[in-house]
Coordinates of C-alpha atoms in Angstrom, one line a residue:
M1 CA -25.4 11.3 -33.3
K2 CA -24.0 8.0 -32.4
K3 CA -24.9 8.5 -28.8
I4 CA -28.6 9.1 -29.8
T5 CA -28.5 6.1 -32.0
L6 CA -27.4 3.9 -29.1
L7 CA -30.0 5.7 -26.7
V8 CA -32.8 4.8 -29.1
A9 CA -31.4 1.1 -29.4
A10 CA -31.5 0.8 -25.7
V11 CA -35.0 2.3 -25.3
A12 CA -36.1 -0.3 -27.8
L13 CA -34.3 -3.1 -26.2
L14 CA -36.1 -2.1 -22.7
A15 CA -39.4 -1.7 -24.4
A16 CA -38.9 -5.3 -26.0
C17 CA -38.0 -6.9 -22.6
A18 CA -41.0 -5.1 -20.8
T19 CA -43.4 -6.4 -23.6
N20 CA -41.9 -9.9 -23.3
R21 CA -42.3 -9.8 -19.5
N22 CA -46.0 -8.7 -20.0
I23 CA -46.6 -11.6 -22.3
L24 CA -44.7 -14.0 -19.9
S25 CA -46.8 -12.9 -16.7
E26 CA -50.0 -13.1 -18.8
K27 CA -49.2 -16.7 -19.9
M28 CA -47.7 -17.9 -16.6
A29 CA -50.9 -16.8 -14.8
K30 CA -52.6 -19.8 -16.2
Y31 CA -50.2 -22.1 -14.4
P32 CA -50.1 -21.3 -10.7
A33 CA -47.0 -22.4 -8.8
D34 CA -49.0 -24.2 -6.1
K35 CA -50.2 -26.6 -8.9
Y36 CA -47.7 -26.5 -11.5
L37 CA -43.8 -26.7 -11.8
T38 CA -42.7 -24.5 -14.6
K39 CA -39.6 -23.4 -16.8
V40 CA -39.3 -20.8 -19.5
A41 CA -36.6 -20.9 -22.2
F42 CA -36.0 -19.3 -25.5
G43 CA -34.2 -20.2 -28.9
Q44 CA -33.9 -19.3 -32.4
T45 CA -36.7 -21.7 -33.6
K46 CA -39.6 -22.5 -32.1
K47 CA -38.4 -26.3 -31.7
D48 CA -35.3 -24.9 -30.1
A49 CA -37.4 -22.8 -27.5
K50 CA -39.5 -26.0 -26.7
D51 CA -36.6 -28.3 -26.5
A52 CA -35.0 -25.9 -24.1
A53 CA -37.9 -25.4 -21.9
K54 CA -38.4 -29.2 -21.4
A55 CA -34.6 -29.5 -20.8
E56 CA -34.9 -27.2 -18.0
L57 CA -37.7 -28.7 -16.2
E58 CA -36.0 -32.1 -16.7
K59 CA -33.4 -31.1 -14.3
L60 CA -35.9 -31.3 -11.6
F61 CA -34.1 -34.4 -10.0
D62 CA -30.5 -33.1 -10.5
G63 CA -28.3 -33.5 -7.5
L64 CA -30.3 -36.4 -5.9
P65 CA -28.6 -39.7 -5.7
E66 CA -29.5 -42.5 -8.2
Y67 CA -30.9 -45.7 -6.6
K68 CA -32.1 -49.1 -8.1
D69 CA -35.8 -48.1 -8.6
S70 CA -35.5 -44.2 -9.0
Q71 CA -34.9 -44.3 -12.7
I72 CA -38.1 -45.9 -13.6
R73 CA -40.0 -43.4 -11.0
R74 CA -38.2 -40.4 -12.2
E75 CA -38.9 -41.4 -16.0
N76 CA -42.5 -42.0 -15.5
I77 CA -42.9 -38.3 -13.8
L78 CA -40.6 -36.5 -16.4
S79 CA -42.7 -38.2 -19.2
Q80 CA -45.6 -35.9 -17.9
I81 CA -43.8 -32.7 -18.8
K82 CA -45.5 -30.8 -21.5
V83 CA -44.9 -27.6 -23.3
V84 CA -48.1 -25.6 -22.7
Q85 CA -47.2 -22.2 -24.3
W86 CA -45.1 -20.9 -26.9
W87 CA -44.7 -17.5 -28.6
K88 CA -42.4 -15.2 -30.9
N89 CA -41.0 -12.0 -29.7
K90 CA -41.4 -9.3 -32.7
E91 CA -38.8 -7.2 -31.4
N92 CA -35.9 -9.8 -30.9
K93 CA -37.2 -12.4 -33.2
R94 CA -36.9 -15.0 -30.6
Y95 CA -39.1 -17.9 -29.8
Y96 CA -40.0 -18.6 -26.1
A97 CA -41.8 -21.7 -24.6
I98 CA -43.1 -22.5 -21.2
A99 CA -42.7 -26.3 -20.1
A100 CA -45.1 -27.3 -17.1
L101 CA -45.5 -30.4 -14.9
Q102 CA -48.7 -30.7 -13.0
R103 CA -47.7 -31.2 -9.3
Q104 CA -50.5 -33.6 -8.3
P105 CA -50.4 -36.3 -11.0
A106 CA -46.7 -36.3 -10.7
L107 CA -46.9 -36.7 -6.8
D108 CA -49.5 -39.5 -7.6
V109 CA -46.9 -41.6 -9.5
L110 CA -45.0 -42.0 -6.1
V111 CA -48.1 -43.1 -3.9
P112 CA -47.9 -46.7 -5.0
Y113 CA -44.2 -46.9 -4.0
Y114 CA -45.2 -45.4 -0.4
S115 CA -47.9 -48.0 -0.1
T116 CA -45.5 -50.7 -0.5
T117 CA -42.7 -49.4 1.8
D118 CA -45.5 -48.2 4.3
G119 CA -47.2 -51.5 4.1
Q120 CA -44.1 -53.3 5.3
L121 CA -43.3 -50.9 7.9
N122 CA -46.9 -51.3 9.3
N123 CA -46.5 -55.0 9.3
I124 CA -43.2 -54.9 11.3
S125 CA -44.7 -52.3 13.6
S126 CA -47.6 -54.6 14.4
K127 CA -45.4 -57.6 15.2
I128 CA -43.4 -55.3 17.4
A129 CA -46.4 -54.2 19.2
A130 CA -47.8 -58.0 19.7
E131 CA -44.4 -59.2 20.8
P132 CA -43.8 -59.5 24.5
D133 CA -40.0 -60.2 24.3
K134 CA -37.8 -57.2 24.0
F135 CA -35.1 -59.2 22.3
V136 CA -37.5 -60.5 19.7
R137 CA -38.9 -57.0 19.2
V138 CA -35.2 -55.9 18.3
K139 CA -35.2 -58.8 15.8
Y140 CA -37.9 -57.1 14.0
A141 CA -36.7 -53.7 14.4
V142 CA -33.4 -54.1 12.7
M143 CA -35.2 -54.3 9.5
I144 CA -36.8 -50.8 9.9
P145 CA -33.7 -48.9 8.7
D146 CA -33.4 -50.2 5.3
L147 CA -37.2 -49.6 4.7
L148 CA -36.6 -45.9 5.9
A149 CA -33.7 -45.5 3.6
K150 CA -36.2 -46.6 0.8
R151 CA -38.8 -44.2 1.9
D152 CA -36.5 -41.4 2.1
E153 CA -35.4 -41.9 -1.5
I154 CA -38.9 -41.4 -2.4
D155 CA -39.3 -38.5 0.0
S156 CA -36.6 -36.7 -1.7
E157 CA -38.3 -36.9 -5.1
Y158 CA -41.5 -36.1 -3.3
R159 CA -40.2 -33.1 -1.7
R160 CA -38.9 -31.7 -5.2
I161 CA -42.4 -31.9 -6.4
S162 CA -44.6 -30.8 -3.6
F163 CA -45.2 -27.0 -3.5
D164 CA -44.2 -26.8 0.1
G165 CA -41.3 -29.1 0.2
S166 CA -43.1 -31.7 2.5
A167 CA -42.9 -35.5 2.6
Y168 CA -45.8 -37.8 2.1
N169 CA -47.5 -38.7 5.4
E170 CA -44.7 -37.4 7.8
E171 CA -46.9 -38.5 10.8
A172 CA -46.4 -42.0 9.7
L173 CA -42.8 -41.4 9.1
Y174 CA -42.3 -40.1 12.5
S175 CA -44.2 -43.1 14.2
F176 CA -42.0 -45.7 12.4
K177 CA -38.9 -43.9 13.7
S178 CA -40.4 -43.6 17.1
I179 CA -41.2 -47.4 17.2
Y180 CA -37.6 -48.2 16.1
N181 CA -36.2 -46.0 18.8
K182 CA -38.3 -47.1 21.5
T183 CA -37.6 -50.8 20.9
F184 CA -33.9 -50.4 21.1
Y185 CA -34.5 -48.1 24.2
D186 CA -36.2 -50.9 26.2
I187 CA -32.9 -52.9 25.9
K188 CA -31.3 -51.4 29.1
I189 CA -27.4 -51.2 29.2
N190 CA -25.5 -50.8 32.4
A191 CA -22.1 -48.9 31.5
V192 CA -19.2 -49.8 33.7
I193 CA -16.4 -47.5 32.4
T194 CA -13.1 -47.4 34.1
G195 CA -9.7 -46.2 33.3
A196 CA -10.9 -42.8 32.4
D197 CA -10.1 -40.1 35.0
D198 CA -12.3 -37.3 33.6
I199 CA -16.1 -37.6 33.9
T200 CA -16.5 -36.1 30.9
V201 CA -15.0 -38.9 28.9
K202 CA -17.7 -41.0 30.4
T203 CA -20.4 -38.7 29.5
Y204 CA -19.2 -38.5 25.7
I205 CA -19.1 -42.4 25.8
I206 CA -22.5 -43.0 27.3
D207 CA -24.2 -40.2 25.2
A208 CA -22.9 -41.7 21.9
L209 CA -24.5 -45.1 23.0
N210 CA -27.5 -43.2 23.8
E211 CA -27.8 -41.3 20.4
L212 CA -27.8 -45.0 19.0
G213 CA -31.2 -45.5 20.7
F214 CA -30.1 -47.8 23.8
G215 CA -31.1 -46.9 27.3
V216 CA -27.8 -46.7 28.7
G217 CA -26.8 -45.5 32.0
E218 CA -24.4 -46.1 35.1
N219 CA -25.5 -48.1 38.3
L220 CA -28.7 -49.2 36.9
K221 CA -30.7 -51.6 39.1
D222 CA -32.6 -53.3 36.5
Y223 CA -30.7 -54.0 33.0
D224 CA -30.5 -56.5 30.2
I225 CA -26.9 -55.9 29.2
E226 CA -23.7 -55.0 31.0
L227 CA -21.0 -53.0 29.0
D228 CA -17.6 -53.2 30.6
M229 CA -15.2 -50.7 29.0
N230 CA -11.8 -50.1 30.1
T231 CA -10.0 -47.0 28.5
H232 CA -6.3 -46.3 28.9
I233 CA -3.4 -44.6 27.2
D234 CA -1.2 -46.9 25.0
K235 CA 1.4 -44.5 24.0
Y236 CA 2.2 -40.7 24.8
A237 CA 4.6 -38.4 23.1
S238 CA 5.6 -35.4 25.3
N239 CA 6.2 -33.3 22.3
T240 CA 6.9 -33.4 18.7
L241 CA 8.6 -31.2 16.2
D242 CA 5.1 -29.7 14.9
G243 CA 4.4 -28.4 18.4
L244 CA 1.6 -30.7 19.3
Y245 CA 1.3 -33.3 22.2
W246 CA 0.0 -36.8 20.7
S247 CA -1.9 -39.5 22.7
T248 CA -3.0 -42.8 21.5
A249 CA -5.9 -44.4 23.6
T250 CA -7.2 -47.8 23.5
A251 CA -10.9 -48.8 24.5
T252 CA -11.5 -52.5 25.3
V253 CA -15.1 -53.5 25.5
A254 CA -16.9 -56.7 26.9
L255 CA -20.4 -57.2 26.8
K256 CA -22.5 -59.7 29.2
D257 CA -25.9 -60.9 28.8
M258 CA -27.6 -60.8 32.3
A259 CA -30.3 -63.5 31.4
T260 CA -27.4 -65.8 31.2
G261 CA -25.9 -65.0 34.5
G262 CA -23.7 -62.3 33.0
G263 CA -21.9 -64.4 30.3
I264 CA -19.6 -62.5 28.0
F265 CA -20.8 -62.8 24.3
T266 CA -18.4 -60.3 22.9
T267 CA -15.2 -58.5 23.3
F268 CA -13.2 -56.1 21.2
S269 CA -10.8 -53.0 21.2
E270 CA -10.8 -49.9 19.3
T271 CA -7.7 -47.5 19.2
E272 CA -7.6 -43.8 18.3
R273 CA -4.7 -41.2 18.2
N274 CA -5.2 -37.5 18.7
G275 CA -3.0 -34.2 19.2
S276 CA -3.3 -31.0 20.9
S277 CA -1.3 -28.1 21.7
R278 CA -1.9 -29.1 25.4
G279 CA -0.8 -32.5 26.9
E280 CA -3.8 -33.3 29.0
E281 CA -6.3 -32.6 26.2
A282 CA -4.5 -34.8 23.8
K283 CA -5.0 -37.6 26.3
R284 CA -8.7 -36.7 26.8
R285 CA -9.5 -36.2 23.2
S286 CA -7.6 -39.7 22.3
L287 CA -9.6 -41.4 25.2
V288 CA -13.1 -39.8 23.9
A289 CA -12.2 -40.8 20.3
A290 CA -11.6 -44.2 21.2
G291 CA -14.7 -44.6 23.4
K292 CA -17.1 -43.0 20.9
K293 CA -15.5 -45.2 18.1
C294 CA -17.0 -48.4 20.1
A295 CA -20.5 -47.0 20.2
P296 CA -21.5 -48.3 16.4
V297 CA -19.4 -51.3 16.9
I298 CA -21.2 -52.3 20.3
K299 CA -24.5 -51.7 18.5
A300 CA -23.5 -54.1 15.6
K301 CA -22.2 -56.6 18.0
L302 CA -25.3 -56.5 20.2
I303 CA -27.8 -56.7 17.1
D304 CA -25.9 -59.7 15.6
Y305 CA -26.0 -61.5 19.2
I306 CA -29.7 -60.7 19.5
Q307 CA -30.5 -62.1 16.0
K308 CA -28.8 -65.3 16.9
K309 CA -30.6 -65.8 20.3

């Protein structure tokens, strides 16, 4: 008898769930996913259900970093959330509610922020296009990353709202990045790297510099900056208790401006320590690490020099 009672209860529960799913499907049909963001929640009272549904949708930007302007933007967007449907399930006595956010009006909140940032980027891009001096072009280009970072903040919010997860006017974004990269690539750097026996070490170092946007190579005929780098092993432990070979390498850099007859405008050194189960590999790793560590410093030093020219 007890088994029959449990079976009847289970069938009743399944019927209640099926009924509620049908109600939910019917009500959700009015809010297609390409036009609305929606969340469903339930509670013991109508208010509980409504509050829970809104709270779920208000988690839209959870996980995104908070920035100076983001709180105002996000509050303006979240203020558009509305509870659009509610009902009571007769079988389980629970209240259900649907909260919805219309995608397009929410996206429209972000457009003025894009207009400001993209306007500044367009202004810089125009100055770069009109400037014949490649070093002056770099002075303008160094302002682009901060603006792209601001744009990226807005993009992270835009993607959360847009149906396909795309950003706003991505063609313009790619254009700004291309202008920035080309401006730096126009500064040609001739790399003279000595002290490293393995050609792979040179390749890693040159690739690290090229990834920062500069046009870097060896034995260039026409170039603006000469990069002299000497890499050498400062200290090498043949073996240690943990079974590793350790190597400490230093890369010493001098940057020369060919427009001033090759005058040195900065020098610095970077040191890295690396280990490996093989001695030669420990040496190679330390040399590569020291050289690669120089790449962002070279860019910073060069930008600082250009801005002061």
